[in-house]
Amino acid sequence: MNDQLGLDNFDDTTAAVTPSLTRAAPLRARSASPLTRWRQGDRDEETRTAHLADLRARRNAAAARRLGPGTRTHVLREVAAGRGLPEVANALGVSTHAIHGLARVDASWRHDLNAALLAGRPADVPHGTPTGYRRHGCRCPECRVAQHHQDKPRRPRKRIRPAQTAPRVCECCGGPITASGPRRFCSPSCATRHAVHATCSCGGVPAPDTRR
Ligand SMILES: [Zn+2]
Ligand SMILES: [Zn+2]
Ligand SMILES: [Zn+2]
């Protein structure tokens, strides 16, 4: 594994086009959708929000198109076999951004990718620590969660609940649990999967190329 890519630092909101504030925004019919008004040059909070949502949706669709079923299966198999994700992505001519971007919007892909990353991660790395993420370049779910918590600005909180200080990972896919409160799974789909499949891939022996 290598260290060169901050795979989780991809933030698609910062990539947004800076609106041209110099262009005069003529009066528009209020019936036009915010997105239409953005395209016509209206720059306000509502149209900007619609524009960013549109950008995101189109980027997600593009990521899904680039990662066809064959490519996905290949990524999972290689990653589960221990090859680094950047290396695998490079060999397939897709970006790690596309792979992780899709994981943000596709719960099934997220589950399978996390399972593959867990299966293929090296044994001699302190997983679940920022060191694992930074020094060893590990992008397994536990290391990503640790790094995620590490990067949070340390603002003093009014109440610190002990249960929330430890990184929490989904019992099924190993992905980060971001919702508050006591939870075992990152998403309803993981909870369902876990309940339905008696031999869910998470059981310590992920079988990521078993597509469901
Ligand atoms: Zn790790
Ligand atoms: Zn499970
Ligand atoms: Zn999960």
mmCIF file with all atom_site columns, C-alpha atoms and ligand atoms in Angstrom:
data_model
loop_
_atom_site.group_PDB
_atom_site.id
_atom_site.type_symbol
_atom_site.label_atom_id
_atom_site.label_alt_id
_atom_site.label_comp_id
_atom_site.label_asym_id
_atom_site.label_entity_id
_atom_site.label_seq_id
_atom_site.pdbx_PDB_ins_code
_atom_site.Cartn_x
_atom_site.Cartn_y
_atom_site.Cartn_z
_atom_site.occupancy
_atom_site.B_iso_or_equiv
_atom_site.pdbx_formal_charge
_atom_site.auth_seq_id
_atom_site.auth_comp_id
_atom_site.auth_asym_id
_atom_site.auth_atom_id
_atom_site.pdbx_PDB_model_num
ATOM   1   C  CA . MET A 1 1   ? 0.000   0.000   0.000   1.00 0.00 ? 1   MET A CA 1
ATOM   2   C  CA . ASN A 1 2   ? 1.199   3.485   -0.452  1.00 0.00 ? 2   ASN A CA 1
ATOM   3   C  CA . ASP A 1 3   ? 0.668   6.817   1.072   1.00 0.00 ? 3   ASP A CA 1
ATOM   4   C  CA . GLN A 1 4   ? 0.238   9.091   -1.823  1.00 0.00 ? 4   GLN A CA 1
ATOM   5   C  CA . LEU A 1 5   ? -3.477  9.463   -2.024  1.00 0.00 ? 5   LEU A CA 1
ATOM   6   C  CA . GLY A 1 6   ? -5.737  11.124  0.474   1.00 0.00 ? 6   GLY A CA 1
ATOM   7   C  CA . LEU A 1 7   ? -8.598  9.013   -0.736  1.00 0.00 ? 7   LEU A CA 1
ATOM   8   C  CA . ASP A 1 8   ? -11.043 10.349  1.725   1.00 0.00 ? 8   ASP A CA 1
ATOM   9   C  CA . ASN A 1 9   ? -10.159 13.944  1.365   1.00 0.00 ? 9   ASN A CA 1
ATOM   10  C  CA . PHE A 1 10  ? -12.130 14.225  -1.806  1.00 0.00 ? 10  PHE A CA 1
ATOM   11  C  CA . ASP A 1 11  ? -14.695 16.890  -1.224  1.00 0.00 ? 11  ASP A CA 1
ATOM   12  C  CA . ASP A 1 12  ? -16.877 17.518  -4.168  1.00 0.00 ? 12  ASP A CA 1
ATOM   13  C  CA . THR A 1 13  ? -18.355 20.697  -2.805  1.00 0.00 ? 13  THR A CA 1
ATOM   14  C  CA . THR A 1 14  ? -15.053 22.521  -3.063  1.00 0.00 ? 14  THR A CA 1
ATOM   15  C  CA . ALA A 1 15  ? -14.740 21.613  -6.692  1.00 0.00 ? 15  ALA A CA 1
ATOM   16  C  CA . ALA A 1 16  ? -17.817 23.593  -7.517  1.00 0.00 ? 16  ALA A CA 1
ATOM   17  C  CA . VAL A 1 17  ? -17.593 26.292  -10.072 1.00 0.00 ? 17  VAL A CA 1
ATOM   18  C  CA . THR A 1 18  ? -17.271 29.666  -8.505  1.00 0.00 ? 18  THR A CA 1
ATOM   19  C  CA . PRO A 1 19  ? -20.254 31.621  -9.616  1.00 0.00 ? 19  PRO A CA 1
ATOM   20  C  CA . SER A 1 20  ? -19.656 34.667  -11.624 1.00 0.00 ? 20  SER A CA 1
ATOM   21  C  CA . LEU A 1 21  ? -20.784 37.470  -9.445  1.00 0.00 ? 21  LEU A CA 1
ATOM   22  C  CA . THR A 1 22  ? -20.083 40.057  -12.007 1.00 0.00 ? 22  THR A CA 1
ATOM   23  C  CA . ARG A 1 23  ? -22.736 38.976  -14.417 1.00 0.00 ? 23  ARG A CA 1
ATOM   24  C  CA . ALA A 1 24  ? -25.924 40.902  -14.022 1.00 0.00 ? 24  ALA A CA 1
ATOM   25  C  CA . ALA A 1 25  ? -28.844 38.740  -13.060 1.00 0.00 ? 25  ALA A CA 1
ATOM   26  C  CA . PRO A 1 26  ? -31.903 39.926  -14.869 1.00 0.00 ? 26  PRO A CA 1
ATOM   27  C  CA . LEU A 1 27  ? -35.338 39.474  -13.399 1.00 0.00 ? 27  LEU A CA 1
ATOM   28  C  CA . ARG A 1 28  ? -36.634 35.968  -13.840 1.00 0.00 ? 28  ARG A CA 1
ATOM   29  C  CA . ALA A 1 29  ? -40.028 34.474  -13.552 1.00 0.00 ? 29  ALA A CA 1
ATOM   30  C  CA . ARG A 1 30  ? -40.175 32.965  -10.089 1.00 0.00 ? 30  ARG A CA 1
ATOM   31  C  CA . SER A 1 31  ? -41.767 29.875  -11.552 1.00 0.00 ? 31  SER A CA 1
ATOM   32  C  CA . ALA A 1 32  ? -38.477 28.770  -13.110 1.00 0.00 ? 32  ALA A CA 1
ATOM   33  C  CA . SER A 1 33  ? -36.701 26.070  -11.102 1.00 0.00 ? 33  SER A CA 1
ATOM   34  C  CA . PRO A 1 34  ? -33.668 27.132  -9.092  1.00 0.00 ? 34  PRO A CA 1
ATOM   35  C  CA . LEU A 1 35  ? -31.449 25.113  -11.416 1.00 0.00 ? 35  LEU A CA 1
ATOM   36  C  CA . THR A 1 36  ? -32.883 26.804  -14.480 1.00 0.00 ? 36  THR A CA 1
ATOM   37  C  CA . ARG A 1 37  ? -32.403 30.155  -12.859 1.00 0.00 ? 37  ARG A CA 1
ATOM   38  C  CA . TRP A 1 38  ? -28.775 29.258  -12.064 1.00 0.00 ? 38  TRP A CA 1
ATOM   39  C  CA . ARG A 1 39  ? -28.212 28.427  -15.699 1.00 0.00 ? 39  ARG A CA 1
ATOM   40  C  CA . GLN A 1 40  ? -29.738 31.733  -16.647 1.00 0.00 ? 40  GLN A CA 1
ATOM   41  C  CA . GLY A 1 41  ? -27.276 33.497  -14.423 1.00 0.00 ? 41  GLY A CA 1
ATOM   42  C  CA . ASP A 1 42  ? -29.143 33.967  -11.174 1.00 0.00 ? 42  ASP A CA 1
ATOM   43  C  CA . ARG A 1 43  ? -26.736 33.716  -8.272  1.00 0.00 ? 43  ARG A CA 1
ATOM   44  C  CA . ASP A 1 44  ? -28.316 33.346  -4.902  1.00 0.00 ? 44  ASP A CA 1
ATOM   45  C  CA . GLU A 1 45  ? -28.355 30.812  -2.099  1.00 0.00 ? 45  GLU A CA 1
ATOM   46  C  CA . GLU A 1 46  ? -31.200 28.808  -3.566  1.00 0.00 ? 46  GLU A CA 1
ATOM   47  C  CA . THR A 1 47  ? -29.815 28.555  -7.079  1.00 0.00 ? 47  THR A CA 1
ATOM   48  C  CA . ARG A 1 48  ? -26.332 27.810  -5.798  1.00 0.00 ? 48  ARG A CA 1
ATOM   49  C  CA . THR A 1 49  ? -27.653 24.948  -3.685  1.00 0.00 ? 49  THR A CA 1
ATOM   50  C  CA . ALA A 1 50  ? -29.530 23.562  -6.676  1.00 0.00 ? 50  ALA A CA 1
ATOM   51  C  CA . HIS A 1 51  ? -26.461 23.900  -8.858  1.00 0.00 ? 51  HIS A CA 1
ATOM   52  C  CA . LEU A 1 52  ? -24.262 22.036  -6.358  1.00 0.00 ? 52  LEU A CA 1
ATOM   53  C  CA . ALA A 1 53  ? -26.836 19.264  -6.017  1.00 0.00 ? 53  ALA A CA 1
ATOM   54  C  CA . ASP A 1 54  ? -26.959 18.980  -9.787  1.00 0.00 ? 54  ASP A CA 1
ATOM   55  C  CA . LEU A 1 55  ? -23.172 18.837  -10.040 1.00 0.00 ? 55  LEU A CA 1
ATOM   56  C  CA . ARG A 1 56  ? -23.057 16.141  -7.425  1.00 0.00 ? 56  ARG A CA 1
ATOM   57  C  CA . ALA A 1 57  ? -25.758 14.089  -9.098  1.00 0.00 ? 57  ALA A CA 1
ATOM   58  C  CA . ARG A 1 58  ? -24.018 14.248  -12.437 1.00 0.00 ? 58  ARG A CA 1
ATOM   59  C  CA . ARG A 1 59  ? -20.682 13.348  -10.911 1.00 0.00 ? 59  ARG A CA 1
ATOM   60  C  CA . ASN A 1 60  ? -22.249 10.362  -9.160  1.00 0.00 ? 60  ASN A CA 1
ATOM   61  C  CA . ALA A 1 61  ? -23.890 9.207   -12.367 1.00 0.00 ? 61  ALA A CA 1
ATOM   62  C  CA . ALA A 1 62  ? -20.585 9.497   -14.172 1.00 0.00 ? 62  ALA A CA 1
ATOM   63  C  CA . ALA A 1 63  ? -18.847 7.459   -11.476 1.00 0.00 ? 63  ALA A CA 1
ATOM   64  C  CA . ALA A 1 64  ? -21.495 4.758   -11.778 1.00 0.00 ? 64  ALA A CA 1
ATOM   65  C  CA . ARG A 1 65  ? -21.070 4.672   -15.557 1.00 0.00 ? 65  ARG A CA 1
ATOM   66  C  CA . ARG A 1 66  ? -17.305 4.368   -15.349 1.00 0.00 ? 66  ARG A CA 1
ATOM   67  C  CA . LEU A 1 67  ? -17.577 1.516   -12.880 1.00 0.00 ? 67  LEU A CA 1
ATOM   68  C  CA . GLY A 1 68  ? -19.484 -1.135  -14.770 1.00 0.00 ? 68  GLY A CA 1
ATOM   69  C  CA . PRO A 1 69  ? -20.342 -4.496  -13.184 1.00 0.00 ? 69  PRO A CA 1
ATOM   70  C  CA . GLY A 1 70  ? -17.259 -6.202  -14.591 1.00 0.00 ? 70  GLY A CA 1
ATOM   71  C  CA . THR A 1 71  ? -14.991 -3.466  -13.312 1.00 0.00 ? 71  THR A CA 1
ATOM   72  C  CA . ARG A 1 72  ? -16.603 -3.577  -9.898  1.00 0.00 ? 72  ARG A CA 1
ATOM   73  C  CA . THR A 1 73  ? -16.162 -7.311  -9.577  1.00 0.00 ? 73  THR A CA 1
ATOM   74  C  CA . HIS A 1 74  ? -12.555 -6.970  -10.626 1.00 0.00 ? 74  HIS A CA 1
ATOM   75  C  CA . VAL A 1 75  ? -11.863 -4.207  -8.103  1.00 0.00 ? 75  VAL A CA 1
ATOM   76  C  CA . LEU A 1 76  ? -13.380 -6.256  -5.298  1.00 0.00 ? 76  LEU A CA 1
ATOM   77  C  CA . ARG A 1 77  ? -11.456 -9.383  -6.155  1.00 0.00 ? 77  ARG A CA 1
ATOM   78  C  CA . GLU A 1 78  ? -8.113  -7.615  -6.447  1.00 0.00 ? 78  GLU A CA 1
ATOM   79  C  CA . VAL A 1 79  ? -8.563  -5.521  -3.330  1.00 0.00 ? 79  VAL A CA 1
ATOM   80  C  CA . ALA A 1 80  ? -9.681  -8.546  -1.320  1.00 0.00 ? 80  ALA A CA 1
ATOM   81  C  CA . ALA A 1 81  ? -6.562  -10.315 -2.524  1.00 0.00 ? 81  ALA A CA 1
ATOM   82  C  CA . GLY A 1 82  ? -4.476  -7.601  -0.929  1.00 0.00 ? 82  GLY A CA 1
ATOM   83  C  CA . ARG A 1 83  ? -3.612  -5.265  -3.751  1.00 0.00 ? 83  ARG A CA 1
ATOM   84  C  CA . GLY A 1 84  ? -3.775  -1.578  -2.936  1.00 0.00 ? 84  GLY A CA 1
ATOM   85  C  CA . LEU A 1 85  ? -6.783  0.280   -4.211  1.00 0.00 ? 85  LEU A CA 1
ATOM   86  C  CA . PRO A 1 86  ? -4.757  2.968   -6.043  1.00 0.00 ? 86  PRO A CA 1
ATOM   87  C  CA . GLU A 1 87  ? -2.824  0.271   -7.834  1.00 0.00 ? 87  GLU A CA 1
ATOM   88  C  CA . VAL A 1 88  ? -5.969  -1.634  -8.783  1.00 0.00 ? 88  VAL A CA 1
ATOM   89  C  CA . ALA A 1 89  ? -7.761  1.506   -9.922  1.00 0.00 ? 89  ALA A CA 1
ATOM   90  C  CA . ASN A 1 90  ? -4.786  2.561   -11.982 1.00 0.00 ? 90  ASN A CA 1
ATOM   91  C  CA . ALA A 1 91  ? -4.574  -0.776  -13.728 1.00 0.00 ? 91  ALA A CA 1
ATOM   92  C  CA . LEU A 1 92  ? -8.241  -0.501  -14.659 1.00 0.00 ? 92  LEU A CA 1
ATOM   93  C  CA . GLY A 1 93  ? -8.021  3.093   -15.785 1.00 0.00 ? 93  GLY A CA 1
ATOM   94  C  CA . VAL A 1 94  ? -10.488 4.367   -13.207 1.00 0.00 ? 94  VAL A CA 1
ATOM   95  C  CA . SER A 1 95  ? -9.870  6.854   -10.453 1.00 0.00 ? 95  SER A CA 1
ATOM   96  C  CA . THR A 1 96  ? -9.998  6.086   -6.760  1.00 0.00 ? 96  THR A CA 1
ATOM   97  C  CA . HIS A 1 97  ? -12.265 9.123   -6.535  1.00 0.00 ? 97  HIS A CA 1
ATOM   98  C  CA . ALA A 1 98  ? -14.776 7.364   -8.755  1.00 0.00 ? 98  ALA A CA 1
ATOM   99  C  CA . ILE A 1 99  ? -14.569 4.252   -6.608  1.00 0.00 ? 99  ILE A CA 1
ATOM   100 C  CA . HIS A 1 100 ? -15.000 6.085   -3.330  1.00 0.00 ? 100 HIS A CA 1
ATOM   101 C  CA . GLY A 1 101 ? -17.479 8.541   -4.805  1.00 0.00 ? 101 GLY A CA 1
ATOM   102 C  CA . LEU A 1 102 ? -19.747 5.724   -5.823  1.00 0.00 ? 102 LEU A CA 1
ATOM   103 C  CA . ALA A 1 103 ? -19.409 4.205   -2.356  1.00 0.00 ? 103 ALA A CA 1
ATOM   104 C  CA . ARG A 1 104 ? -20.906 7.354   -0.897  1.00 0.00 ? 104 ARG A CA 1
ATOM   105 C  CA . VAL A 1 105 ? -24.121 7.005   -2.840  1.00 0.00 ? 105 VAL A CA 1
ATOM   106 C  CA . ASP A 1 106 ? -24.412 3.257   -3.445  1.00 0.00 ? 106 ASP A CA 1
ATOM   107 C  CA . ALA A 1 107 ? -24.876 1.298   -0.211  1.00 0.00 ? 107 ALA A CA 1
ATOM   108 C  CA . SER A 1 108 ? -24.369 -2.055  -1.885  1.00 0.00 ? 108 SER A CA 1
ATOM   109 C  CA . TRP A 1 109 ? -21.075 -1.003  -3.424  1.00 0.00 ? 109 TRP A CA 1
ATOM   110 C  CA . ARG A 1 110 ? -19.994 0.569   -0.148  1.00 0.00 ? 110 ARG A CA 1
ATOM   111 C  CA . HIS A 1 111 ? -20.683 -2.671  1.672   1.00 0.00 ? 111 HIS A CA 1
ATOM   112 C  CA . ASP A 1 112 ? -18.800 -4.805  -0.808  1.00 0.00 ? 112 ASP A CA 1
ATOM   113 C  CA . LEU A 1 113 ? -15.875 -2.425  -1.099  1.00 0.00 ? 113 LEU A CA 1
ATOM   114 C  CA . ASN A 1 114 ? -15.480 -2.183  2.666   1.00 0.00 ? 114 ASN A CA 1
ATOM   115 C  CA . ALA A 1 115 ? -15.647 -5.950  2.982   1.00 0.00 ? 115 ALA A CA 1
ATOM   116 C  CA . ALA A 1 116 ? -12.969 -6.302  0.312   1.00 0.00 ? 116 ALA A CA 1
ATOM   117 C  CA . LEU A 1 117 ? -10.747 -3.715  1.997   1.00 0.00 ? 117 LEU A CA 1
ATOM   118 C  CA . LEU A 1 118 ? -11.091 -5.572  5.295   1.00 0.00 ? 118 LEU A CA 1
ATOM   119 C  CA . ALA A 1 119 ? -10.320 -8.906  3.693   1.00 0.00 ? 119 ALA A CA 1
ATOM   120 C  CA . GLY A 1 120 ? -7.287  -7.654  1.844   1.00 0.00 ? 120 GLY A CA 1
ATOM   121 C  CA . ARG A 1 121 ? -5.712  -5.394  4.416   1.00 0.00 ? 121 ARG A CA 1
ATOM   122 C  CA . PRO A 1 122 ? -2.207  -6.191  5.596   1.00 0.00 ? 122 PRO A CA 1
ATOM   123 C  CA . ALA A 1 123 ? -1.854  -7.898  8.969   1.00 0.00 ? 123 ALA A CA 1
ATOM   124 C  CA . ASP A 1 124 ? 1.177   -5.940  10.152  1.00 0.00 ? 124 ASP A CA 1
ATOM   125 C  CA . VAL A 1 125 ? -0.553  -2.565  10.387  1.00 0.00 ? 125 VAL A CA 1
ATOM   126 C  CA . PRO A 1 126 ? -2.102  -1.033  13.506  1.00 0.00 ? 126 PRO A CA 1
ATOM   127 C  CA . HIS A 1 127 ? -5.586  -0.839  12.094  1.00 0.00 ? 127 HIS A CA 1
ATOM   128 C  CA . GLY A 1 128 ? -8.062  1.580   13.541  1.00 0.00 ? 128 GLY A CA 1
ATOM   129 C  CA . THR A 1 129 ? -5.402  4.214   14.213  1.00 0.00 ? 129 THR A CA 1
ATOM   130 C  CA . PRO A 1 130 ? -4.362  7.368   12.388  1.00 0.00 ? 130 PRO A CA 1
ATOM   131 C  CA . THR A 1 131 ? -0.941  5.758   12.094  1.00 0.00 ? 131 THR A CA 1
ATOM   132 C  CA . GLY A 1 132 ? -2.430  2.943   10.084  1.00 0.00 ? 132 GLY A CA 1
ATOM   133 C  CA . TYR A 1 133 ? -3.970  5.470   7.764   1.00 0.00 ? 133 TYR A CA 1
ATOM   134 C  CA . ARG A 1 134 ? -1.092  7.901   7.493   1.00 0.00 ? 134 ARG A CA 1
ATOM   135 C  CA . ARG A 1 135 ? 2.103   5.979   7.850   1.00 0.00 ? 135 ARG A CA 1
ATOM   136 C  CA . HIS A 1 136 ? 0.971   2.701   6.368   1.00 0.00 ? 136 HIS A CA 1
ATOM   137 C  CA . GLY A 1 137 ? -1.438  4.204   3.856   1.00 0.00 ? 137 GLY A CA 1
ATOM   138 C  CA . CYS A 1 138 ? -4.140  1.759   4.896   1.00 0.00 ? 138 CYS A CA 1
ATOM   139 C  CA . ARG A 1 139 ? -7.627  2.644   3.671   1.00 0.00 ? 139 ARG A CA 1
ATOM   140 C  CA . CYS A 1 140 ? -9.501  -0.121  5.430   1.00 0.00 ? 140 CYS A CA 1
ATOM   141 C  CA . PRO A 1 141 ? -12.755 0.998   7.073   1.00 0.00 ? 141 PRO A CA 1
ATOM   142 C  CA . GLU A 1 142 ? -11.265 1.036   10.570  1.00 0.00 ? 142 GLU A CA 1
ATOM   143 C  CA . CYS A 1 143 ? -8.288  3.156   9.563   1.00 0.00 ? 143 CYS A CA 1
ATOM   144 C  CA . ARG A 1 144 ? -10.529 5.552   7.637   1.00 0.00 ? 144 ARG A CA 1
ATOM   145 C  CA . VAL A 1 145 ? -12.769 5.956   10.666  1.00 0.00 ? 145 VAL A CA 1
ATOM   146 C  CA . ALA A 1 146 ? -9.763  6.590   12.904  1.00 0.00 ? 146 ALA A CA 1
ATOM   147 C  CA . GLN A 1 147 ? -8.386  9.173   10.515  1.00 0.00 ? 147 GLN A CA 1
ATOM   148 C  CA . HIS A 1 148 ? -11.807 10.769  10.146  1.00 0.00 ? 148 HIS A CA 1
ATOM   149 C  CA . HIS A 1 149 ? -12.062 11.257  13.889  1.00 0.00 ? 149 HIS A CA 1
ATOM   150 C  CA . GLN A 1 150 ? -8.501  12.450  14.077  1.00 0.00 ? 150 GLN A CA 1
ATOM   151 C  CA . ASP A 1 151 ? -9.161  15.201  11.562  1.00 0.00 ? 151 ASP A CA 1
ATOM   152 C  CA . LYS A 1 152 ? -12.145 16.578  13.380  1.00 0.00 ? 152 LYS A CA 1
ATOM   153 C  CA . PRO A 1 153 ? -11.317 19.971  14.801  1.00 0.00 ? 153 PRO A CA 1
ATOM   154 C  CA . ARG A 1 154 ? -11.076 19.615  18.532  1.00 0.00 ? 154 ARG A CA 1
ATOM   155 C  CA . ARG A 1 155 ? -13.735 22.041  19.588  1.00 0.00 ? 155 ARG A CA 1
ATOM   156 C  CA . PRO A 1 156 ? -14.697 21.691  23.209  1.00 0.00 ? 156 PRO A CA 1
ATOM   157 C  CA . ARG A 1 157 ? -18.038 19.991  23.404  1.00 0.00 ? 157 ARG A CA 1
ATOM   158 C  CA . LYS A 1 158 ? -20.661 20.775  25.949  1.00 0.00 ? 158 LYS A CA 1
ATOM   159 C  CA . ARG A 1 159 ? -21.251 17.157  26.762  1.00 0.00 ? 159 ARG A CA 1
ATOM   160 C  CA . ILE A 1 160 ? -18.919 14.367  25.891  1.00 0.00 ? 160 ILE A CA 1
ATOM   161 C  CA . ARG A 1 161 ? -20.623 11.047  25.879  1.00 0.00 ? 161 ARG A CA 1
ATOM   162 C  CA . PRO A 1 162 ? -18.074 8.249   26.228  1.00 0.00 ? 162 PRO A CA 1
ATOM   163 C  CA . ALA A 1 163 ? -19.948 6.041   23.806  1.00 0.00 ? 163 ALA A CA 1
ATOM   164 C  CA . GLN A 1 164 ? -19.337 8.566   21.067  1.00 0.00 ? 164 GLN A CA 1
ATOM   165 C  CA . THR A 1 165 ? -15.618 9.014   21.482  1.00 0.00 ? 165 THR A CA 1
ATOM   166 C  CA . ALA A 1 166 ? -14.584 5.628   20.130  1.00 0.00 ? 166 ALA A CA 1
ATOM   167 C  CA . PRO A 1 167 ? -14.734 5.124   16.366  1.00 0.00 ? 167 PRO A CA 1
ATOM   168 C  CA . ARG A 1 168 ? -17.724 3.005   15.561  1.00 0.00 ? 168 ARG A CA 1
ATOM   169 C  CA . VAL A 1 169 ? -17.888 0.689   12.641  1.00 0.00 ? 169 VAL A CA 1
ATOM   170 C  CA . CYS A 1 170 ? -20.741 -1.199  11.118  1.00 0.00 ? 170 CYS A CA 1
ATOM   171 C  CA . GLU A 1 171 ? -20.898 -4.799  12.312  1.00 0.00 ? 171 GLU A CA 1
ATOM   172 C  CA . CYS A 1 172 ? -21.801 -5.842  8.820   1.00 0.00 ? 172 CYS A CA 1
ATOM   173 C  CA . CYS A 1 173 ? -19.665 -4.004  6.335   1.00 0.00 ? 173 CYS A CA 1
ATOM   174 C  CA . GLY A 1 174 ? -17.093 -2.434  8.638   1.00 0.00 ? 174 GLY A CA 1
ATOM   175 C  CA . GLY A 1 175 ? -17.915 1.017   7.313   1.00 0.00 ? 175 GLY A CA 1
ATOM   176 C  CA . PRO A 1 176 ? -18.079 4.055   9.579   1.00 0.00 ? 176 PRO A CA 1
ATOM   177 C  CA . ILE A 1 177 ? -21.240 4.696   11.574  1.00 0.00 ? 177 ILE A CA 1
ATOM   178 C  CA . THR A 1 178 ? -21.939 8.386   11.418  1.00 0.00 ? 178 THR A CA 1
ATOM   179 C  CA . ALA A 1 179 ? -25.374 8.521   13.013  1.00 0.00 ? 179 ALA A CA 1
ATOM   180 C  CA . SER A 1 180 ? -25.523 9.206   16.714  1.00 0.00 ? 180 SER A CA 1
ATOM   181 C  CA . GLY A 1 181 ? -26.975 6.927   19.320  1.00 0.00 ? 181 GLY A CA 1
ATOM   182 C  CA . PRO A 1 182 ? -26.431 3.228   19.855  1.00 0.00 ? 182 PRO A CA 1
ATOM   183 C  CA . ARG A 1 183 ? -26.215 1.570   16.469  1.00 0.00 ? 183 ARG A CA 1
ATOM   184 C  CA . ARG A 1 184 ? -24.773 -1.641  15.189  1.00 0.00 ? 184 ARG A CA 1
ATOM   185 C  CA . PHE A 1 185 ? -24.998 -0.924  11.487  1.00 0.00 ? 185 PHE A CA 1
ATOM   186 C  CA . CYS A 1 186 ? -24.143 1.939   9.230   1.00 0.00 ? 186 CYS A CA 1
ATOM   187 C  CA . SER A 1 187 ? -27.321 1.752   7.226   1.00 0.00 ? 187 SER A CA 1
ATOM   188 C  CA . PRO A 1 188 ? -30.682 0.015   7.038   1.00 0.00 ? 188 PRO A CA 1
ATOM   189 C  CA . SER A 1 189 ? -29.391 -1.988  4.110   1.00 0.00 ? 189 SER A CA 1
ATOM   190 C  CA . CYS A 1 190 ? -26.551 -3.407  6.185   1.00 0.00 ? 190 CYS A CA 1
ATOM   191 C  CA . ALA A 1 191 ? -28.928 -4.260  9.019   1.00 0.00 ? 191 ALA A CA 1
ATOM   192 C  CA . THR A 1 192 ? -31.234 -6.009  6.580   1.00 0.00 ? 192 THR A CA 1
ATOM   193 C  CA . ARG A 1 193 ? -28.425 -7.814  4.857   1.00 0.00 ? 193 ARG A CA 1
ATOM   194 C  CA . HIS A 1 194 ? -27.021 -8.936  8.150   1.00 0.00 ? 194 HIS A CA 1
ATOM   195 C  CA . ALA A 1 195 ? -30.380 -10.216 9.354   1.00 0.00 ? 195 ALA A CA 1
ATOM   196 C  CA . VAL A 1 196 ? -31.334 -11.915 6.136   1.00 0.00 ? 196 VAL A CA 1
ATOM   197 C  CA . HIS A 1 197 ? -28.095 -13.641 5.317   1.00 0.00 ? 197 HIS A CA 1
ATOM   198 C  CA . ALA A 1 198 ? -27.160 -16.064 8.018   1.00 0.00 ? 198 ALA A CA 1
ATOM   199 C  CA . THR A 1 199 ? -23.747 -16.251 6.435   1.00 0.00 ? 199 THR A CA 1
ATOM   200 C  CA . CYS A 1 200 ? -23.302 -12.588 5.773   1.00 0.00 ? 200 CYS A CA 1
ATOM   201 C  CA . SER A 1 201 ? -19.974 -11.692 4.225   1.00 0.00 ? 201 SER A CA 1
ATOM   202 C  CA . CYS A 1 202 ? -19.092 -9.687  7.294   1.00 0.00 ? 202 CYS A CA 1
ATOM   203 C  CA . GLY A 1 203 ? -18.638 -12.674 9.574   1.00 0.00 ? 203 GLY A CA 1
ATOM   204 C  CA . GLY A 1 204 ? -14.909 -12.127 9.742   1.00 0.00 ? 204 GLY A CA 1
ATOM   205 C  CA . VAL A 1 205 ? -14.531 -13.882 6.438   1.00 0.00 ? 205 VAL A CA 1
ATOM   206 C  CA . PRO A 1 206 ? -15.768 -11.435 3.841   1.00 0.00 ? 206 PRO A CA 1
ATOM   207 C  CA . ALA A 1 207 ? -16.523 -12.933 0.468   1.00 0.00 ? 207 ALA A CA 1
ATOM   208 C  CA . PRO A 1 208 ? -16.589 -9.766  -1.555  1.00 0.00 ? 208 PRO A CA 1
ATOM   209 C  CA . ASP A 1 209 ? -16.913 -11.297 -4.964  1.00 0.00 ? 209 ASP A CA 1
ATOM   210 C  CA . THR A 1 210 ? -20.225 -12.820 -4.009  1.00 0.00 ? 210 THR A CA 1
ATOM   211 C  CA . ARG A 1 211 ? -22.436 -10.195 -5.522  1.00 0.00 ? 211 ARG A CA 1
ATOM   212 C  CA . ARG A 1 212 ? -25.914 -10.069 -4.171  1.00 0.00 ? 212 ARG A CA 1
HETATM 213 ZN ZN . ZN  B 2 .   ? -6.374  -0.395  8.250   1.00 0.00 ? 1   ZN  B ZN 1
HETATM 214 ZN ZN . ZN  B 2 .   ? -23.327 -8.632  8.044   1.00 0.00 ? 2   ZN  B ZN 1
HETATM 215 ZN ZN . ZN  B 2 .   ? -22.491 -1.238  6.926   1.00 0.00 ? 3   ZN  B ZN 1
#
